[in-house]
Coordinates of C-alpha atoms in Angstrom, one line a residue:
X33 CA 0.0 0.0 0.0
X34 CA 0.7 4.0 -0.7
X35 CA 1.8 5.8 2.2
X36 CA -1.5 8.0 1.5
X37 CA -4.7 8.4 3.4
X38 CA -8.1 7.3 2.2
X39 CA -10.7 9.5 1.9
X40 CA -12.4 7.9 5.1
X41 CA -9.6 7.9 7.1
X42 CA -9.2 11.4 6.7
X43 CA -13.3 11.6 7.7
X44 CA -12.5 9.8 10.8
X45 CA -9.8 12.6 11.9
X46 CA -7.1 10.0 11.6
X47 CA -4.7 12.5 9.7
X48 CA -4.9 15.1 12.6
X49 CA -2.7 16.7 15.2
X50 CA -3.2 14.4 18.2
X51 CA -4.2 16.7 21.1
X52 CA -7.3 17.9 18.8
X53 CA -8.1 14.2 19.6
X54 CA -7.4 14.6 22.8
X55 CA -8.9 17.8 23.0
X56 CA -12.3 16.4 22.2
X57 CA -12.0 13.3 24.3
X58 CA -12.0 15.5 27.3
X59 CA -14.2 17.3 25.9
X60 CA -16.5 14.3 25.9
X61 CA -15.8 12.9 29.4
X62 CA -17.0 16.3 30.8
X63 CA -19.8 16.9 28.5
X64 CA -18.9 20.3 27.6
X65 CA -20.8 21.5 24.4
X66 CA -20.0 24.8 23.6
X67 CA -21.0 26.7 20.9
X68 CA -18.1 28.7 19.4
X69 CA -17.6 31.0 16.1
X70 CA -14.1 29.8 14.9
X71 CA -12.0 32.0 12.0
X72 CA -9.7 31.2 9.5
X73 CA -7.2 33.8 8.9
X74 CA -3.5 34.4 7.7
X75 CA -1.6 37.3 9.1
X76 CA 1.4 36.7 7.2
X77 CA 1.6 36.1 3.1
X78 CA 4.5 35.8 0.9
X79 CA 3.0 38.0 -1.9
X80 CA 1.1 41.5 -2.2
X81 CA -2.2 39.2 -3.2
X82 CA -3.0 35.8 -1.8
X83 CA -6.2 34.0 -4.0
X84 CA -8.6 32.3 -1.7
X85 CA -9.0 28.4 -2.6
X86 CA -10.1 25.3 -0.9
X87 CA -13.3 26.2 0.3
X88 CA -15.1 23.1 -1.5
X89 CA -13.0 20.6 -0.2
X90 CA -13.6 22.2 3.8
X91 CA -17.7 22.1 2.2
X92 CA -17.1 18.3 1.8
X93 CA -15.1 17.5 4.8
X94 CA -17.6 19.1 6.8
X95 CA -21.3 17.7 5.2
X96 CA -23.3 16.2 7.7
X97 CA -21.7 17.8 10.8
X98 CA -24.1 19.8 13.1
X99 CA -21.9 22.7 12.6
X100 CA -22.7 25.9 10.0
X101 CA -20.1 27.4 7.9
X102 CA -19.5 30.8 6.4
X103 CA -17.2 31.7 3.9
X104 CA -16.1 34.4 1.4
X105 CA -16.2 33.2 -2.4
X106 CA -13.5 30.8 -3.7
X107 CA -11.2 32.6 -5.4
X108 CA -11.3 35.8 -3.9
X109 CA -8.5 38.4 -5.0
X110 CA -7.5 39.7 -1.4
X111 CA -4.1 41.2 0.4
X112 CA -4.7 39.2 3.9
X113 CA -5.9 41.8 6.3
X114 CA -8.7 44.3 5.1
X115 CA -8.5 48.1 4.4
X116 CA -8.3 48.9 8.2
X117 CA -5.3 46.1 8.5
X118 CA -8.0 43.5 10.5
X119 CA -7.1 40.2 9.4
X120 CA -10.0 38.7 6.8
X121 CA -12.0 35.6 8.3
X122 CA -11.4 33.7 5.0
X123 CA -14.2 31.1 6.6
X124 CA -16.1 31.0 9.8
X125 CA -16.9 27.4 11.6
X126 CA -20.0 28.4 14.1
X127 CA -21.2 25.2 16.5
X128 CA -20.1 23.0 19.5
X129 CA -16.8 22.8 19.1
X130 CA -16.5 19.1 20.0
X131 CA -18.1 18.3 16.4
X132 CA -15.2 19.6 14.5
X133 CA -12.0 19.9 16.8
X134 CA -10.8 17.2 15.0
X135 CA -10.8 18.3 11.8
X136 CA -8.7 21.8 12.1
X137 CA -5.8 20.4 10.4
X138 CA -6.7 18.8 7.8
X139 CA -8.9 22.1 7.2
X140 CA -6.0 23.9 6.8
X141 CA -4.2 21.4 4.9
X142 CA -6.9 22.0 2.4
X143 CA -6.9 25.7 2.4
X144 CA -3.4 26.4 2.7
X145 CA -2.0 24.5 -0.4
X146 CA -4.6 25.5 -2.8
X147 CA -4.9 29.0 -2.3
X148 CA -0.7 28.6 -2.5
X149 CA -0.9 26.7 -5.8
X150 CA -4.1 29.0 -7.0
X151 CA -2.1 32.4 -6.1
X152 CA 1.1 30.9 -7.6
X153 CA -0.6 30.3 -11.0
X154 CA -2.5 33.4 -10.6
X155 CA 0.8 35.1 -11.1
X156 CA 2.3 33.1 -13.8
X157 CA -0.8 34.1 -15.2
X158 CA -0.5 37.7 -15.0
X159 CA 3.3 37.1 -16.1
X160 CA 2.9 35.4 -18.9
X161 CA -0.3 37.6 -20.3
X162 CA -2.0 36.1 -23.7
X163 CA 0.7 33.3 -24.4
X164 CA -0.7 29.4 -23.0
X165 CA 0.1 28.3 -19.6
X166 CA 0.5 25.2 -18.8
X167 CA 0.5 23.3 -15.2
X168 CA 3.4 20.8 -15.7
X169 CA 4.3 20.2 -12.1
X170 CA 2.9 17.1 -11.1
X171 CA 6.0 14.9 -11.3
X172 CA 7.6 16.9 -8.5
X173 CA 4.7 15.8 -6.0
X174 CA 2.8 13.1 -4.6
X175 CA 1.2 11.4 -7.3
X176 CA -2.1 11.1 -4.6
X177 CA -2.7 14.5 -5.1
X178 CA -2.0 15.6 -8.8
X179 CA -5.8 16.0 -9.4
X180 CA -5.4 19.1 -6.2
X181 CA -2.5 20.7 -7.7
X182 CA -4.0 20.6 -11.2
X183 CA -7.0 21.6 -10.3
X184 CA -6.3 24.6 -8.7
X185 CA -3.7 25.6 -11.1
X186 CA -6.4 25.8 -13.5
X187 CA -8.5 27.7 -11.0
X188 CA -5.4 30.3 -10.8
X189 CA -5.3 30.6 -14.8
X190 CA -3.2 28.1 -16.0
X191 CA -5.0 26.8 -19.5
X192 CA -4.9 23.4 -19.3
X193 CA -3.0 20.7 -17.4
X194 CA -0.5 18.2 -18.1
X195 CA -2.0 15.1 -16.2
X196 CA -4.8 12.8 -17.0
X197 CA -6.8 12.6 -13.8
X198 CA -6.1 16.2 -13.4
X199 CA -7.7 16.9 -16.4
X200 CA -10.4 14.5 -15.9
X201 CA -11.7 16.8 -12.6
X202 CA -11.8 20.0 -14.6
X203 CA -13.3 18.2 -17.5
X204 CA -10.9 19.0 -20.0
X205 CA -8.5 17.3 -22.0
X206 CA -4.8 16.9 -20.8
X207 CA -2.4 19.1 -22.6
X208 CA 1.7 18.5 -23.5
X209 CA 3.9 17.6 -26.4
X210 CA 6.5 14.9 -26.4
X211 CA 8.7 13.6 -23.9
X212 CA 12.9 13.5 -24.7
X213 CA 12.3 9.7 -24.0
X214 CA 10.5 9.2 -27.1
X215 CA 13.3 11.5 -29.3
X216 CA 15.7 8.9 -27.5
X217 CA 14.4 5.8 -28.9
X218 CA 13.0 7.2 -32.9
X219 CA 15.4 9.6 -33.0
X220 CA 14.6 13.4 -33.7
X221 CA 12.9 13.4 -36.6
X222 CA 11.4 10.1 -36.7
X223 CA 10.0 10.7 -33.4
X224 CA 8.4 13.9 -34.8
X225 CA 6.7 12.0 -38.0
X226 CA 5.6 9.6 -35.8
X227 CA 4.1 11.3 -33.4
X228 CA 2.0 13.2 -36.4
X229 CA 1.4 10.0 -38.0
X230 CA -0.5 8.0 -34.5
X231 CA -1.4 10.8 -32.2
X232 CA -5.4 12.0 -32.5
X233 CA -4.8 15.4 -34.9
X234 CA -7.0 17.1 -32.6
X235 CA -3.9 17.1 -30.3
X236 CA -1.4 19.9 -31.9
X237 CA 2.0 19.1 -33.2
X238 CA 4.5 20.7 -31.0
X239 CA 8.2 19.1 -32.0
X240 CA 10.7 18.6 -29.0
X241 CA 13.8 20.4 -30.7
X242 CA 16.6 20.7 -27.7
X243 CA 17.2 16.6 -27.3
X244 CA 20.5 16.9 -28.7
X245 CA 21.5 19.8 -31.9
X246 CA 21.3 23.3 -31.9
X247 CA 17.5 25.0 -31.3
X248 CA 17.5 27.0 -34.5
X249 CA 19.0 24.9 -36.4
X250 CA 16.3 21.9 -35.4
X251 CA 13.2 24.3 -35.0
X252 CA 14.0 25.1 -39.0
X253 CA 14.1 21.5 -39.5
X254 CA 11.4 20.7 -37.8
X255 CA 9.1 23.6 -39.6
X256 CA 10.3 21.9 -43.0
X257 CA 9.6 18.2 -41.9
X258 CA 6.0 19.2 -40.2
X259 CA 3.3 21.1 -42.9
X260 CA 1.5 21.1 -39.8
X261 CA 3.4 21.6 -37.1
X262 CA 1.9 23.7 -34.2
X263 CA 4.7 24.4 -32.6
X264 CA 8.7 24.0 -31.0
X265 CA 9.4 23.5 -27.7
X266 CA 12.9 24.5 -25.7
X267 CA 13.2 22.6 -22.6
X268 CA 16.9 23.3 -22.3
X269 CA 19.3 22.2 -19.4
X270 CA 20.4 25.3 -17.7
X271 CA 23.8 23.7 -17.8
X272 CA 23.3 24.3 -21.5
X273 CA 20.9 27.4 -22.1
X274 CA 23.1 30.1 -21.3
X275 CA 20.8 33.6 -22.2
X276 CA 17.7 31.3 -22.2
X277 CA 16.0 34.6 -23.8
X278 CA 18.5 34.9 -26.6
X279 CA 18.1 31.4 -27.5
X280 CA 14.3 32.0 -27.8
X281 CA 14.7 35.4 -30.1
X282 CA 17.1 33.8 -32.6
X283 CA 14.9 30.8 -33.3
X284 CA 12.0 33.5 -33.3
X285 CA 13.8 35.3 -35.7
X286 CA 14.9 32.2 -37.8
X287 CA 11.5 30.9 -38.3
X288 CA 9.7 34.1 -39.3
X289 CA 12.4 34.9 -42.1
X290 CA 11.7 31.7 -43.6
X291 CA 7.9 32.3 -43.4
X292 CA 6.9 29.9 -40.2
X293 CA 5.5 32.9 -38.3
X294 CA 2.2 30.6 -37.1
X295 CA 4.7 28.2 -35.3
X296 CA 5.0 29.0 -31.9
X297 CA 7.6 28.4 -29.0
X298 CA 6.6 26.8 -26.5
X299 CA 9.5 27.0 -23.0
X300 CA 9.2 24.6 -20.0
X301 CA 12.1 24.1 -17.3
X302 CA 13.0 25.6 -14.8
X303 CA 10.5 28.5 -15.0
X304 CA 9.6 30.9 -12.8
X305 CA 7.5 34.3 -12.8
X306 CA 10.5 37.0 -13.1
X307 CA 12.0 34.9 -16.0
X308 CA 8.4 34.2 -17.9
X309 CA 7.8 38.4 -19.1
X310 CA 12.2 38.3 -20.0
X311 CA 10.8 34.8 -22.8
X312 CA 7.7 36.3 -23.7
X313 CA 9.5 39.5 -24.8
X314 CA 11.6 37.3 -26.5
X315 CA 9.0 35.6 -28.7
X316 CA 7.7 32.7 -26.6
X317 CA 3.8 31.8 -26.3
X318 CA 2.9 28.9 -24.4
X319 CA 4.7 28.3 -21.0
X320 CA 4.9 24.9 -19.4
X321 CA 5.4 25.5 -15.7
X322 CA 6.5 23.0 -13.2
X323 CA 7.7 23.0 -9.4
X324 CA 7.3 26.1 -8.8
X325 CA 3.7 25.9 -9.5
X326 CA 3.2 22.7 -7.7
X327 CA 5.8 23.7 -4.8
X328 CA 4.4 27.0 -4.2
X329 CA 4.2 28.5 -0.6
X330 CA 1.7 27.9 1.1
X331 CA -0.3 30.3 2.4
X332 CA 0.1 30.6 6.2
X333 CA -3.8 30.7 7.7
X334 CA -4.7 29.5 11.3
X335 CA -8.0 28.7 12.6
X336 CA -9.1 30.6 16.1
X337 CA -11.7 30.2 18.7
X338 CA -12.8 34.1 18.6
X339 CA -16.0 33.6 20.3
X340 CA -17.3 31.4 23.2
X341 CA -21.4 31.5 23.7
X342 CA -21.6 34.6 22.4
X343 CA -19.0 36.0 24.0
X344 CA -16.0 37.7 22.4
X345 CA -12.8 35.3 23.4
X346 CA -9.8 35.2 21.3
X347 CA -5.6 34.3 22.5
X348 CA -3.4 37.4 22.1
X349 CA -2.3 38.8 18.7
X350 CA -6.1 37.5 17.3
X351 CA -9.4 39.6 16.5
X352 CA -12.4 38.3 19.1
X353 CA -15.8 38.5 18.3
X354 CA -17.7 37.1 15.6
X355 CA -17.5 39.1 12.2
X356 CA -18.9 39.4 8.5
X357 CA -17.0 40.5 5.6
X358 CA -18.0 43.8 3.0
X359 CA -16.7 43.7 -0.3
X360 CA -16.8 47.4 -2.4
X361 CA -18.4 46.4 -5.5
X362 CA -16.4 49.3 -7.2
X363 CA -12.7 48.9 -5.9
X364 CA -12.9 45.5 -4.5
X365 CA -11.7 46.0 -1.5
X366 CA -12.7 44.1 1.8
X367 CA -13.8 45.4 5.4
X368 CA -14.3 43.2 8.1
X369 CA -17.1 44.2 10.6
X370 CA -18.5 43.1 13.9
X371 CA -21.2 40.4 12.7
X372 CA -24.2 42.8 13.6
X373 CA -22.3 46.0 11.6
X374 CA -23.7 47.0 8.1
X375 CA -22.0 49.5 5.7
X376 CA -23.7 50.6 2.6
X377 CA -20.8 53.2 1.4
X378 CA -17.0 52.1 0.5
X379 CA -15.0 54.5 3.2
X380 CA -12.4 54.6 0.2
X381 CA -14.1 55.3 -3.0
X382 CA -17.5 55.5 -1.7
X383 CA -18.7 52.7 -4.0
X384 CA -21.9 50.1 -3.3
X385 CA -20.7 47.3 -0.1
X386 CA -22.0 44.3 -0.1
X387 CA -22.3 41.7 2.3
X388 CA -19.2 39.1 1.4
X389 CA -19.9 36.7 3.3
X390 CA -21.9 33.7 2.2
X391 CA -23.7 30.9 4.2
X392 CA -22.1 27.6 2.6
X393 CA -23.3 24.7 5.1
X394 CA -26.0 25.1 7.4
X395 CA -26.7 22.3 10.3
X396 CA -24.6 20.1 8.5
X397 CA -26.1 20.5 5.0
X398 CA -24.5 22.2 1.8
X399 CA -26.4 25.0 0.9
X400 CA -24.5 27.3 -1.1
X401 CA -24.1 26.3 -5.0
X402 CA -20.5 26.6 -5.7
X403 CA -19.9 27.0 -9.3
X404 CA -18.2 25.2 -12.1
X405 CA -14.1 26.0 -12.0
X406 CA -14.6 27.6 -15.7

């Protein structure tokens, strides 16, 4: 067996810290049932903007306890505190403790890593502007939890993924070009004809050109061999690359003198948001991304007791009292507000608030309608 957890041990708490277990078996023996209003916030992110992500799989974890749930929208834009610097109760747990102590951590666990991968590709996104971006990553991780990472890569704006079952949960088709492996065994330009000659045409003809010659010197070849070739992809060893960037113009420039202007470059390995606009400027267009996508930082949210029967009661450096977040329908920006607050007017722009914060389970049952990733 995988060292992994099934579904329904994760359920049963089994892949918790130990003294929530503990917690609640005292908890038990007393009979203490008290009703709290418990936050998830992050005081601490490593970007300007952290996208919120996660909040489905909490929804699931959660179904059928007598607990309710509040939440702001999956994938929210925000900067981690609100315009007054309080920190923004991503979600809201509000029942007897005891009937979800045990499930804190792997609450967290859920929240954390997607809205680090979802933020992550968020940014790629935003660095690589109109060219494709790809989520390549998957090989660097557990292979458990490649349907996660791809997933919420494409919720961050990545266009497609690279793995099957990743693809299968966005209901897409997987997305990549041709491994080195198979240039190995055909050779370069067998490989290439061969690849045209079996794969689906529906799937587009991007040639592997950096196995072993020169990049312009293959891309041409490649052009000539291919009527239909989609594309050329650089995945060049850094031990090798040198001014990655210069590589990319000169085959740019090589191609479009001879008249294959439609063929695109496609650059994986090694990438990394300051190095994707430097490629694009050079003349690349489609972006495979890999462990930095899939590795990315997590983003650093705890969950707190803030409120015990009604009664504001939170540890030092946290917020008590039970809130609701405002969202300016103008600027965007958050405010966080004592639960029983109301703000019509942005204090910054004096645009339309709203009320941000959304009623996902309720006594155990799903009630909010989350919406399909596209």
């Amino acid at each position: 067996m995988f060292l992994i957890a099934k579904e329904e041990e994760i359920k049963k708490g089994l892949t918790t810290d130990i003294y929530f277990k503990r917690t609640e078996e005292i908890l038990l023996k007393k009979n203490i049932n008290k009703i709290v209003w418990a936050e998830f916030t992050t005081q601490s992110i490593p970007y300007e903007f952290v996208v919120f992500a996660g909040l489905e799989e909490c929804a699931k974890l959660l179904e059928g306890k007598e607990i309710d749930l509040w939440a702001i929208k999956e994938g929210t834009i925000f900067k981690g505190v609100d315009i007054n610097g309080i920190p923004v109760p991503v979600m809201a747990i509000e029942g007897n403790y005891v009937n979800f102590a045990i499930y804190e951590t792997p609450l967290l666990g859920f929240i954390c890593q997607a809205s680090g991968i979802t933020t992550k590709a968020t940014r790629f996104r935003i660095a690589s502007r109109d060219a494709i971006l790809l989520s390549f990553g998957i090989r660097r991780m557990h292979p458990a939890i490649s349907p996660f990472i791809d997933y919420f890569a494409y919720m961050g704006g990545c266009d497609g993924v690279s793995s099957i079952k990743g693809a299968e949960v966005i209901n897409k088709n997987p997305r990549g070009t041709m491994p080195h492996s198979l240039i190995i065994l055909l050779g370069e330009e067998n490989a290439w004809l061969s690849f045209d000659e079996i794969i689906d045409k529906d799937v587009p003809r991007i040639a592997l050109i950096d196995t072993y010659g020169d990049e312009k010197v293959t891309a041409i070849k490649a052009a000539e061999i291919l009527k239909n070739l989609s594309g050329v992809r650089l995945d060049t060893p850094s031990s090798r690359r040198g001014d990655f960037a210069k590589i990319v113009r000169e085959v740019r420039w090589e191609l479009d003198i001879r008249g294959y202007k439609d063929v695109k470059i496609f650059v994986s390995g090694g990438l990394d948001e300051d190095t994707i606009p430097l490629l694009y400027e050079a003349g690349a267009r489609g972006f495979g991304v890999g462990t930095s996508l899939s590795n990315a930082k997590t983003i650093d949210y705890a969950m707190d007791i803030v409120e015990v029967e009604g009664k504001p009661c939170a540890k030092k450096g946290k917020f008590g009292g039970k809130k609701k977040v405002f969202r300016c329908k103008n600027c965007l920006e958050l405010l966080v507000l004592k639960y029983d607050e109301e703000i019509k007017e942005c204090p910054l722009c004096k645009g339309e608030m709203e009320n941000f914060y959304f009623k996902i389970i309720e006594k155990g049952k799903i009630i909010y309608k989350f919406p399909d990733i596209d």
